[in-house]
PDB file of C-alpha atoms and ligand atoms in Angstrom:
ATOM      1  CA  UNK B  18       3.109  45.149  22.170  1.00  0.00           C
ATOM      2  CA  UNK B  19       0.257  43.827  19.798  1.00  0.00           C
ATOM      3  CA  UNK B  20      -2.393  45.842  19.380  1.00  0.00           C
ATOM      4  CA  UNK B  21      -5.497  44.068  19.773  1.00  0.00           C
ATOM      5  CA  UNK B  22      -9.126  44.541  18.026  1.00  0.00           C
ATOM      6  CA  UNK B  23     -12.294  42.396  19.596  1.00  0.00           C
ATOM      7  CA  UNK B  24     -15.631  42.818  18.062  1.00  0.00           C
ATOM      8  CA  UNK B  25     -18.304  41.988  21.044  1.00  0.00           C
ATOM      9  CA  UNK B  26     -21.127  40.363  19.142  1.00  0.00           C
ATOM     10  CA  UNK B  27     -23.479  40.300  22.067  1.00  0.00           C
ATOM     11  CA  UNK B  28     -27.014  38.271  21.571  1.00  0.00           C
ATOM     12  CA  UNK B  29     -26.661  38.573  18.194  1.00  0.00           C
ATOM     13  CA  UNK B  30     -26.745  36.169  14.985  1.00  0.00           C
ATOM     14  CA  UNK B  31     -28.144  32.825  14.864  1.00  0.00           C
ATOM     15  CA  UNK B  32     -25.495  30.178  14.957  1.00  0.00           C
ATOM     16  CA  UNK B  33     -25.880  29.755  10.821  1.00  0.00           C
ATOM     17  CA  UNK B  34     -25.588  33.845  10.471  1.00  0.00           C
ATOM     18  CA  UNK B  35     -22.343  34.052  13.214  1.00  0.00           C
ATOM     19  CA  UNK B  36     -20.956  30.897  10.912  1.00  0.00           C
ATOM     20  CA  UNK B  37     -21.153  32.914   7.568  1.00  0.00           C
ATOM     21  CA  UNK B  38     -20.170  36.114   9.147  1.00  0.00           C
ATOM     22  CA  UNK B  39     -17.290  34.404  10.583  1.00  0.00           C
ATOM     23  CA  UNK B  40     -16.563  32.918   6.809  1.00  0.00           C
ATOM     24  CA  UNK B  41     -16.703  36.536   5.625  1.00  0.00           C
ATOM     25  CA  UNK B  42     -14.384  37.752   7.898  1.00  0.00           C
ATOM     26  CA  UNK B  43     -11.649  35.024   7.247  1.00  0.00           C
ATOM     27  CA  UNK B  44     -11.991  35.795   3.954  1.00  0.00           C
ATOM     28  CA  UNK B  45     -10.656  39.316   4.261  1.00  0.00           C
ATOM     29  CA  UNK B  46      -8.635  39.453   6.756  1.00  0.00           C
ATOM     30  CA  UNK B  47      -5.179  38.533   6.177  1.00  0.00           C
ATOM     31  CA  UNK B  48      -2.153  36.773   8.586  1.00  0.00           C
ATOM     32  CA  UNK B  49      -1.459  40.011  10.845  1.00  0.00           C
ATOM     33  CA  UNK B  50       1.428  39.363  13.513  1.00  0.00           C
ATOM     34  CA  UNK B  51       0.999  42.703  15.143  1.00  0.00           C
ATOM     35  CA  UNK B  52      -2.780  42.798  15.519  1.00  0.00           C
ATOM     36  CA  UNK B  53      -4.901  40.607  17.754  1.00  0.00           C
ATOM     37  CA  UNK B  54      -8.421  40.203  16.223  1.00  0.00           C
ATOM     38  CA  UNK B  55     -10.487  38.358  18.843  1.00  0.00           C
ATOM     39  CA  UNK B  56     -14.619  38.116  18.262  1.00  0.00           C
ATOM     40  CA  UNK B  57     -16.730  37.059  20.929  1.00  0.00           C
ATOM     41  CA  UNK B  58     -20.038  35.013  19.839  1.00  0.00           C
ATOM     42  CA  UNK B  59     -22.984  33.672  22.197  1.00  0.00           C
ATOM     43  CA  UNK B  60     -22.694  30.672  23.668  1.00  0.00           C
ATOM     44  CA  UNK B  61     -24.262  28.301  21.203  1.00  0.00           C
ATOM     45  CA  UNK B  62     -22.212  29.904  18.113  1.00  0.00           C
ATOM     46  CA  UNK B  63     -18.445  28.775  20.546  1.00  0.00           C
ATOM     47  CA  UNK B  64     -17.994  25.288  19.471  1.00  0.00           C
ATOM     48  CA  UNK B  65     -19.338  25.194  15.637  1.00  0.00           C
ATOM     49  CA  UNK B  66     -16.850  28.345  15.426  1.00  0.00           C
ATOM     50  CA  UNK B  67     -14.240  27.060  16.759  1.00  0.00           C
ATOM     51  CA  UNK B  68     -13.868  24.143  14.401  1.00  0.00           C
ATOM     52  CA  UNK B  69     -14.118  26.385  11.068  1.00  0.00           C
ATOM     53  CA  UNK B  70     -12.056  29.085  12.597  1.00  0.00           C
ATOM     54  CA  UNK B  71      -8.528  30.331  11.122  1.00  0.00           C
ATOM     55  CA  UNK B  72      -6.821  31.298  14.355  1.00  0.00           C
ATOM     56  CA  UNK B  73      -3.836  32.445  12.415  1.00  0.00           C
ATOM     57  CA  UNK B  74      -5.948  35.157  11.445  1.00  0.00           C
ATOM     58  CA  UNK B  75      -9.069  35.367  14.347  1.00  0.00           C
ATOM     59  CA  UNK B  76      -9.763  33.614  18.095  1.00  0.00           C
ATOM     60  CA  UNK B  77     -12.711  33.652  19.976  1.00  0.00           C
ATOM     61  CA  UNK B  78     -13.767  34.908  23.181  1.00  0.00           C
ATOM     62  CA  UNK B  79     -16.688  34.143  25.308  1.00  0.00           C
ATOM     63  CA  UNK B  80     -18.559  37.107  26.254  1.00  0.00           C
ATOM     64  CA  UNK B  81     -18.928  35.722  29.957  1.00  0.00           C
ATOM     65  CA  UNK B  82     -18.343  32.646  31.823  1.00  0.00           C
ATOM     66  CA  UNK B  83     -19.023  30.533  35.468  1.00  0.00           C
ATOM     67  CA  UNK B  84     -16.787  30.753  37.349  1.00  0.00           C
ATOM     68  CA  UNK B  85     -17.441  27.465  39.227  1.00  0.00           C
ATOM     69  CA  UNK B  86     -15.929  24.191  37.309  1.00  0.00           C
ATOM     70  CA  UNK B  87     -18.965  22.153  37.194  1.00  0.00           C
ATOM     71  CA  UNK B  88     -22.331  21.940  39.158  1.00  0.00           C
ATOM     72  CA  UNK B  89     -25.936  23.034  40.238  1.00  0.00           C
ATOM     73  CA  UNK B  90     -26.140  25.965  38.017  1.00  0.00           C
ATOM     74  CA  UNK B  91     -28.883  25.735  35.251  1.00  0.00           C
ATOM     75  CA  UNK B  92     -28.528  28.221  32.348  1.00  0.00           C
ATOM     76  CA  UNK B  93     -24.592  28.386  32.821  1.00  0.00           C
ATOM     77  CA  UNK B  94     -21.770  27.941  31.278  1.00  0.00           C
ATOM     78  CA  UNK B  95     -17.680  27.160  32.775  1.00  0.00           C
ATOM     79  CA  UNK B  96     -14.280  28.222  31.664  1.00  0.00           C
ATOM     80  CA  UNK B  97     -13.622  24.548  32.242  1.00  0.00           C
ATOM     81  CA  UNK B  98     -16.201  23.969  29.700  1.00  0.00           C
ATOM     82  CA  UNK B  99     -14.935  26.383  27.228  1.00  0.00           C
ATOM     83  CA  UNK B 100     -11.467  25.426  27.854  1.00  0.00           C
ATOM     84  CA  UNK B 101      -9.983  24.406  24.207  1.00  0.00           C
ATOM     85  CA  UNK B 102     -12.997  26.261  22.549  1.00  0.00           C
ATOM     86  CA  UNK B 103     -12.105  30.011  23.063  1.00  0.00           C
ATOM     87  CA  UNK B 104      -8.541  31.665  23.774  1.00  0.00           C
ATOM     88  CA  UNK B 105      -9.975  34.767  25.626  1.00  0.00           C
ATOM     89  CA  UNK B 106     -12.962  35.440  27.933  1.00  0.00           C
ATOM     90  CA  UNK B 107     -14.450  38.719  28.218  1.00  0.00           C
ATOM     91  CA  UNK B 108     -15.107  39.056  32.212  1.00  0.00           C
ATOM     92  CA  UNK B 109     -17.274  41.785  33.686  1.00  0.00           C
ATOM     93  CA  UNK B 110     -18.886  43.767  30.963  1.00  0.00           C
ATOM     94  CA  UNK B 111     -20.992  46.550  32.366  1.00  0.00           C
ATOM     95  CA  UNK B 112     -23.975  44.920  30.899  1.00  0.00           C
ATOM     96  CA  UNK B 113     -22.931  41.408  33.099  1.00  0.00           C
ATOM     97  CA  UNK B 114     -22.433  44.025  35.803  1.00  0.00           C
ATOM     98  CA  UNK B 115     -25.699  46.104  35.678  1.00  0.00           C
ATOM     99  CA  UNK B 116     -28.341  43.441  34.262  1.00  0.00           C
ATOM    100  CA  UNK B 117     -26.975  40.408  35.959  1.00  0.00           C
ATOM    101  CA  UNK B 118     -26.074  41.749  39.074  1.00  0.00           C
ATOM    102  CA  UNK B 119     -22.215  40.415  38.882  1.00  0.00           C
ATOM    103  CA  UNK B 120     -20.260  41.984  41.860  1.00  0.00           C
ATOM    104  CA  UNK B 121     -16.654  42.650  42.105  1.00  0.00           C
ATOM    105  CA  UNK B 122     -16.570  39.426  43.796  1.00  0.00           C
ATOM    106  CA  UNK B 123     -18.155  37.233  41.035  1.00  0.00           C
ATOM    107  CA  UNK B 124     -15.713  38.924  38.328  1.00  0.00           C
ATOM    108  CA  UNK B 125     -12.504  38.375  40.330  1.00  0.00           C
ATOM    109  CA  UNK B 126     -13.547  34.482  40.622  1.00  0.00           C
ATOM    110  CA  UNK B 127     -14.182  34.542  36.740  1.00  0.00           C
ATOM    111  CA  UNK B 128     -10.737  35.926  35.947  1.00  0.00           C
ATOM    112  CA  UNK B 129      -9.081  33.173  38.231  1.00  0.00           C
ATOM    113  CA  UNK B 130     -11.389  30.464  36.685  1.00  0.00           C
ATOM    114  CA  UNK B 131     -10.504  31.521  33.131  1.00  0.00           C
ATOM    115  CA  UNK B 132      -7.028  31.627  34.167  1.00  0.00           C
ATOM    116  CA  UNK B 133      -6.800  28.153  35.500  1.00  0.00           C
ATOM    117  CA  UNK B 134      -8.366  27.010  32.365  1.00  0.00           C
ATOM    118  CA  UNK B 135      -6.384  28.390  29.623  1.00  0.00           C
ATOM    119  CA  UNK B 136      -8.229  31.179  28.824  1.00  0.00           C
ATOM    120  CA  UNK B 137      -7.238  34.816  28.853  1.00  0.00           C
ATOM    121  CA  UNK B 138      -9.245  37.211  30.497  1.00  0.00           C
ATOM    122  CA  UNK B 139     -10.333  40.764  29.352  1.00  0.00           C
ATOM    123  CA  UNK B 140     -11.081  42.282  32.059  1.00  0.00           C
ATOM    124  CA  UNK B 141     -13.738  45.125  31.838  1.00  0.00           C
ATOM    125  CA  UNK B 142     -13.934  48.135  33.711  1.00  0.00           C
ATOM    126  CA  UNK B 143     -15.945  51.599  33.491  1.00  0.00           C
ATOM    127  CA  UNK B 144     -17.299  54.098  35.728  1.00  0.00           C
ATOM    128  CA  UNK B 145     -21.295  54.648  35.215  1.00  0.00           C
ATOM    129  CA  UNK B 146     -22.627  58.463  34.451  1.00  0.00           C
ATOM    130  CA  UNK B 147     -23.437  59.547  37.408  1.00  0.00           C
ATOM    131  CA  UNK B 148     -20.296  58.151  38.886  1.00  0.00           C
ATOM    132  CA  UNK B 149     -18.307  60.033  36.171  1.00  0.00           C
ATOM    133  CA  UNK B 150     -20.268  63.122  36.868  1.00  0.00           C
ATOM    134  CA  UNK B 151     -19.767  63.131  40.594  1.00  0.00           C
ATOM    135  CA  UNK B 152     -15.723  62.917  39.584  1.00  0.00           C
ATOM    136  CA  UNK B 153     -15.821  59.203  40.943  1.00  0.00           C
ATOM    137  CA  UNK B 154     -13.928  57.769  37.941  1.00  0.00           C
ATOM    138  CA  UNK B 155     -10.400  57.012  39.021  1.00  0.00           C
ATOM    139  CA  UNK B 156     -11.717  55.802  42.419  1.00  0.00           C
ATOM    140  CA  UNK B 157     -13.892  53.578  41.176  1.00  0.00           C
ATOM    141  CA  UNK B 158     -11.871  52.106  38.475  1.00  0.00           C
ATOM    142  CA  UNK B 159      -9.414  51.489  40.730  1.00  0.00           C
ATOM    143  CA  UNK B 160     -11.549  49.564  42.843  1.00  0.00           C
ATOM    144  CA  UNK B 161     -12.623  47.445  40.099  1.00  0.00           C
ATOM    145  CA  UNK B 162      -9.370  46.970  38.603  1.00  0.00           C
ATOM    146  CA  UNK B 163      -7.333  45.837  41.819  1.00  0.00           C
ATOM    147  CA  UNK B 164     -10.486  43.975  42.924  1.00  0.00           C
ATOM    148  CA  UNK B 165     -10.709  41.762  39.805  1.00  0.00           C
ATOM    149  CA  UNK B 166      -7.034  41.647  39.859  1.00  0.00           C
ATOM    150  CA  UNK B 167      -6.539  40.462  43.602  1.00  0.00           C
ATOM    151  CA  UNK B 168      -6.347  36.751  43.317  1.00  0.00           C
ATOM    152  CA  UNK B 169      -3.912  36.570  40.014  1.00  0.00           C
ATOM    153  CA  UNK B 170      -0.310  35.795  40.340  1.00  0.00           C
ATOM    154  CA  UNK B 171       2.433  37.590  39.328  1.00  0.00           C
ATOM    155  CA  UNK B 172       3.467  35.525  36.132  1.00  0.00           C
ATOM    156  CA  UNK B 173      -0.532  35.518  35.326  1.00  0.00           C
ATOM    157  CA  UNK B 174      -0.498  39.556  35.406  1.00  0.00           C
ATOM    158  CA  UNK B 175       0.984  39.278  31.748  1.00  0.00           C
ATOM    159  CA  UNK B 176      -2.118  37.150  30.261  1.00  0.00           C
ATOM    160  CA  UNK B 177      -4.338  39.568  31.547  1.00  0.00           C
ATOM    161  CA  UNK B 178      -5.965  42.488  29.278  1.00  0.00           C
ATOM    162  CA  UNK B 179      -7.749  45.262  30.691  1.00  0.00           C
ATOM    163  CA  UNK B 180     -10.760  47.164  28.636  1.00  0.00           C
ATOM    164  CA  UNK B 181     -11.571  50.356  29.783  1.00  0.00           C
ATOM    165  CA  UNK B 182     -15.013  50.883  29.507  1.00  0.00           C
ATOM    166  CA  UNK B 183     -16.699  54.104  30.212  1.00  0.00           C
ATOM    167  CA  UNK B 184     -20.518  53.099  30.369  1.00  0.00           C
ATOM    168  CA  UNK B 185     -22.074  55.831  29.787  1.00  0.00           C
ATOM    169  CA  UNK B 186     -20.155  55.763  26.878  1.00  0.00           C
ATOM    170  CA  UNK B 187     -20.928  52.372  25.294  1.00  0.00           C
ATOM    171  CA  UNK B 188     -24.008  51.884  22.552  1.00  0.00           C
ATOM    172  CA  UNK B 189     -24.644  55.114  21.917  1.00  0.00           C
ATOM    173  CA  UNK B 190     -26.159  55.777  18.824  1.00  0.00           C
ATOM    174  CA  UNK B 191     -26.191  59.592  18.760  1.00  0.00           C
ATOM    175  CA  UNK B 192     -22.818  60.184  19.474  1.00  0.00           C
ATOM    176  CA  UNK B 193     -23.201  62.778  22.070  1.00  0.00           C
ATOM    177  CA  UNK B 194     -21.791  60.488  24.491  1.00  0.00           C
ATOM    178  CA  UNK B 195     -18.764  59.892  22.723  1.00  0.00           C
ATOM    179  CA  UNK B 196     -15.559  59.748  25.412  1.00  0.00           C
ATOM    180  CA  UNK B 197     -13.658  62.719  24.151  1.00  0.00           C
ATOM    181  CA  UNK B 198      -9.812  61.093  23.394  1.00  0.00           C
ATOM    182  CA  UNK B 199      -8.096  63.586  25.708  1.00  0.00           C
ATOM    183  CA  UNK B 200     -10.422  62.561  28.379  1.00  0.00           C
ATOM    184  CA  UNK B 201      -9.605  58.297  27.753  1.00  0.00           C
ATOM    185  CA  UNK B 202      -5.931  59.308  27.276  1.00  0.00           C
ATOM    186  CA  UNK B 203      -6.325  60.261  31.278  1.00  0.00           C
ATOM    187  CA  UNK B 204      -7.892  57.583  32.055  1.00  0.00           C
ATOM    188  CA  UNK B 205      -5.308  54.923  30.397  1.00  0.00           C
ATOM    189  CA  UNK B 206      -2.328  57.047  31.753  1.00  0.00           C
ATOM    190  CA  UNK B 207      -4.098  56.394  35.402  1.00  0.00           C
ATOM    191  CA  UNK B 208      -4.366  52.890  34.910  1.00  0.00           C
ATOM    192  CA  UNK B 209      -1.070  51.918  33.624  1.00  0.00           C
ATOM    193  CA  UNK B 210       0.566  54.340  36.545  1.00  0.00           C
ATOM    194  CA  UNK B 211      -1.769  52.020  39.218  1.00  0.00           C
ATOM    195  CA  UNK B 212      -0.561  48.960  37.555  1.00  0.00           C
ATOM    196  CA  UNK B 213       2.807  49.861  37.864  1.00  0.00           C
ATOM    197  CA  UNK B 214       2.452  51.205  41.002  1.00  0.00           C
ATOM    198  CA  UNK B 215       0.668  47.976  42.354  1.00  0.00           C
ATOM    199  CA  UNK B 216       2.613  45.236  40.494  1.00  0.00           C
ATOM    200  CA  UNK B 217       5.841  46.791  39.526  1.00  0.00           C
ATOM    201  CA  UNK B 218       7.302  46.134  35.815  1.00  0.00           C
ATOM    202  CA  UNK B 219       4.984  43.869  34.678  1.00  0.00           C
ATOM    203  CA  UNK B 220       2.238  46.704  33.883  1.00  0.00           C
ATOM    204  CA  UNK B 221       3.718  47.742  30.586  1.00  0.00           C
ATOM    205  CA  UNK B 222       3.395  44.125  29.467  1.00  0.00           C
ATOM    206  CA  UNK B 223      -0.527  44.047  30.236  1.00  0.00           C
ATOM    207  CA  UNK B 224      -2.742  45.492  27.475  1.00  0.00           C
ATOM    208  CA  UNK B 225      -4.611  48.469  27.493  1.00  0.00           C
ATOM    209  CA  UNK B 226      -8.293  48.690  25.331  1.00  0.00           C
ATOM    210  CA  UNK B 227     -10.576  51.207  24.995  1.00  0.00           C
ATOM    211  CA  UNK B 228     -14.361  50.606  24.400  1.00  0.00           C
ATOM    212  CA  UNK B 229     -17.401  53.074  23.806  1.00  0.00           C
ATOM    213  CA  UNK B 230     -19.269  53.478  20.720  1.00  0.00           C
ATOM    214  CA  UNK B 231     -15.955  52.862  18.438  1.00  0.00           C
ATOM    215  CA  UNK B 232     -16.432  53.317  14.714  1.00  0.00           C
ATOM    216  CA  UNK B 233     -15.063  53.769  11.640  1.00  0.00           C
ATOM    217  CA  UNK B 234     -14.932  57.110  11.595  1.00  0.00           C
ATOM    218  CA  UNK B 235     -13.308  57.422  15.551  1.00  0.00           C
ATOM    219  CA  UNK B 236     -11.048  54.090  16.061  1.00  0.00           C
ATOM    220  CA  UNK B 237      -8.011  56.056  14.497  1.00  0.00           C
ATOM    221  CA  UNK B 238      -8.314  58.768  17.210  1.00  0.00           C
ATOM    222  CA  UNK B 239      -8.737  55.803  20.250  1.00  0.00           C
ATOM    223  CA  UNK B 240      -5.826  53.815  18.633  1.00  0.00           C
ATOM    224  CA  UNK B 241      -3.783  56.908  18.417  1.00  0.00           C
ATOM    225  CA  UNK B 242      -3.705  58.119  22.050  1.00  0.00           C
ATOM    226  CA  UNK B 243      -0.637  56.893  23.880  1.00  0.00           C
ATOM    227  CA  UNK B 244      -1.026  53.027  25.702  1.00  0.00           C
ATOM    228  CA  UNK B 245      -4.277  52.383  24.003  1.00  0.00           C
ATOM    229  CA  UNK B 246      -3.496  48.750  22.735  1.00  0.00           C
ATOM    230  CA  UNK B 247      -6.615  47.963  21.154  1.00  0.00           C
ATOM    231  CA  UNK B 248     -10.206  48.287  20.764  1.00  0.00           C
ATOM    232  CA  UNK B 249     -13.139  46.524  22.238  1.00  0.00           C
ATOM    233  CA  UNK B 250     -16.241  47.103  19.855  1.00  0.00           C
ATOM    234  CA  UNK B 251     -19.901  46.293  19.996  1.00  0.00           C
ATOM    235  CA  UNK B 252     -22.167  48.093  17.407  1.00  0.00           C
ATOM    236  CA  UNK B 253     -19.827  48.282  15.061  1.00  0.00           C
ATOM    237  CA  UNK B 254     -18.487  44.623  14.976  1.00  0.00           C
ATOM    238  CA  UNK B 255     -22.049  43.809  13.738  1.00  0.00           C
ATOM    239  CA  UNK B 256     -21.518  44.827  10.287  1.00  0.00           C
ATOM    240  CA  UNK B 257     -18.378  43.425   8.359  1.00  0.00           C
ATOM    241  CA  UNK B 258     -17.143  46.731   6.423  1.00  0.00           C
ATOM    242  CA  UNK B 259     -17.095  48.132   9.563  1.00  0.00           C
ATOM    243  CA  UNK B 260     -15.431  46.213  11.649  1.00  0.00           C
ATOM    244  CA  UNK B 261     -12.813  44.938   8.697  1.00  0.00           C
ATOM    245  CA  UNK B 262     -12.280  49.408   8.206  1.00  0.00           C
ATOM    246  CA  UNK B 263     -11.863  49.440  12.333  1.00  0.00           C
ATOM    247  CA  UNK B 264      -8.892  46.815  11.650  1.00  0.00           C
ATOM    248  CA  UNK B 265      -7.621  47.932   9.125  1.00  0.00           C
ATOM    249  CA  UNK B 266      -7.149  51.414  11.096  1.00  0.00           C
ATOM    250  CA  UNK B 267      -5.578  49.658  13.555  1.00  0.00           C
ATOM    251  CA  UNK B 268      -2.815  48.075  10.959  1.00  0.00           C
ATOM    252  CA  UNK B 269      -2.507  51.655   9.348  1.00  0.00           C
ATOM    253  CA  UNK B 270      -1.762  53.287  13.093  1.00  0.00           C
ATOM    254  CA  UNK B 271       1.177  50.095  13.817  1.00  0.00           C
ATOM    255  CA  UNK B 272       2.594  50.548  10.229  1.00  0.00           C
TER     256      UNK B 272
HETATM  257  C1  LIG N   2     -19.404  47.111  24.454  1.00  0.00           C
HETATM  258  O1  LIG N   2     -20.540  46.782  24.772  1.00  0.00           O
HETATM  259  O2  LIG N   2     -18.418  46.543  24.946  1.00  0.00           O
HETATM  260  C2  LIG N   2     -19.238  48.186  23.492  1.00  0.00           C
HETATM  261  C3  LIG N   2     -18.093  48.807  23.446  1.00  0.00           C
HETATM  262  O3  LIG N   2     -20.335  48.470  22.730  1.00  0.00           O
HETATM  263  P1  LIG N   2     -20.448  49.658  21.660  1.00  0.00           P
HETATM  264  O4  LIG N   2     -19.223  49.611  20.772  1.00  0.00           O
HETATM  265  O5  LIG N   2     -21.707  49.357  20.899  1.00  0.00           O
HETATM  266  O6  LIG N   2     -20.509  50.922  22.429  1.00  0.00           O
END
């Protein structure tokens, strides 16, 4: 399987700043066919990106999506209208989850809508701190991993990709949070045994990220624990030597 490395830009970068960092990034990466290297912009950067955009070498993903086709819904944005613009679409990020209010509901509709459109979905799941601390983690990633699953078909299943998330792990700038790798490499071993266990041989086809405050200095210690299939990265994606070194850790660990 590819390994796969998606830098999560958040609201960051004006459209002119995403369009030179973009440039930068073209620049030094080369052709890869084992590594995936997938950024997600805002919204207004999509479609000015996607025309300059090598995708031998780089795709785009939204960061979040309607899942409605068209309509009454001020401020948002469809699949259907990103259809042709991005290849992936990041669906349920904790942040979409915890500052606006999506439900399991909401991110199972968005993984069907960027289906049906072309797009493939990384799903994002993560159990908060004080559900990790109450030893809620398995329970409620499963819950949000067959829930956003629920609707998808069986030949679908193998454009999914699944980030795993821990959210008390993500931004954290004093590394104290830091998911210790023995601790994710329980995690992932959990999920790919419920995927199999729900949808038979397909799971080993469907990829497995991790995301949480990845750096430099860590990726090589994410992208070595067994299943991990990629990275998801915030922070770090922000600055070009770091997420270029975060790639190129990820080439080092398939060579
Ligand atoms: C994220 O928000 O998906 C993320 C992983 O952020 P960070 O790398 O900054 O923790």
């Amino acid at each position: 399987m590819k390994s796969y490395i998606v830098g999560n830009w958040k609201m960051n970068f004006t459209v002119g700043e995403a369009s030179v960092y973009l440039h930068k990034l073209m620049q030094k990466l080369r052709t890869m066919r084992e590594i995936e290297v997938i950024v997600a912009p805002s919204f207004v950067a999509l479609q000015p990106l996607s025309l300059q955009l090598d995708r031998k070498k780089l795709r785009l993903a939204a960061q979040a999506g309607n899942p409605h086709d068209f309509g009454a819904y001020t401020g948002e944005v469809s699949y259907t209208q990103l259809r042709g613009i991005v290849d992936y679409g990041i669906v349920g990020h904790s942040e979409r989850r915890q500052l606006f209010h999506e439900t399991d509901k909401d991110i199972r509709a968005a993984v069907a809508a960027a289906l049906r459109n072309q797009i493939a979905p990384i799903l994002c799941i993560g159990e908060t701190e004080t559900e990790h601390t109450f030893g809620e983690t398995k329970s409620v990633l499963r819950d949000q991993l067959i829930g956003g699953l629920s609707e998808v078909s069986t030949e679908d299943l193998e454009k999914i990709l699944i980030a795993y998330e821990p959210v008390w792990a993500i931004s954290t700038t004093t590394g104290t949070h830091l998911a210790a790798p023995d601790e994710v490499s329980e995690v992932i071993q959990y999920l790919r045994r419920t995927l199999r266990e729900t949808y038979g041989e397909v799971a080993a086809k469907i990829p497995l990220l991790y995301g949480g405050s990845v750096n430099p200095s860590n990726a090589g210690a994410y992208l070595t624990i067994p299943d991990v299939n990629g990275l998801l990265v915030g922070g770090a994606s922000l600055v070009a030597e770091k997420f270029i070194s975060i790639i190129d850790t990820a080439k080092k660990v398939k060579d």
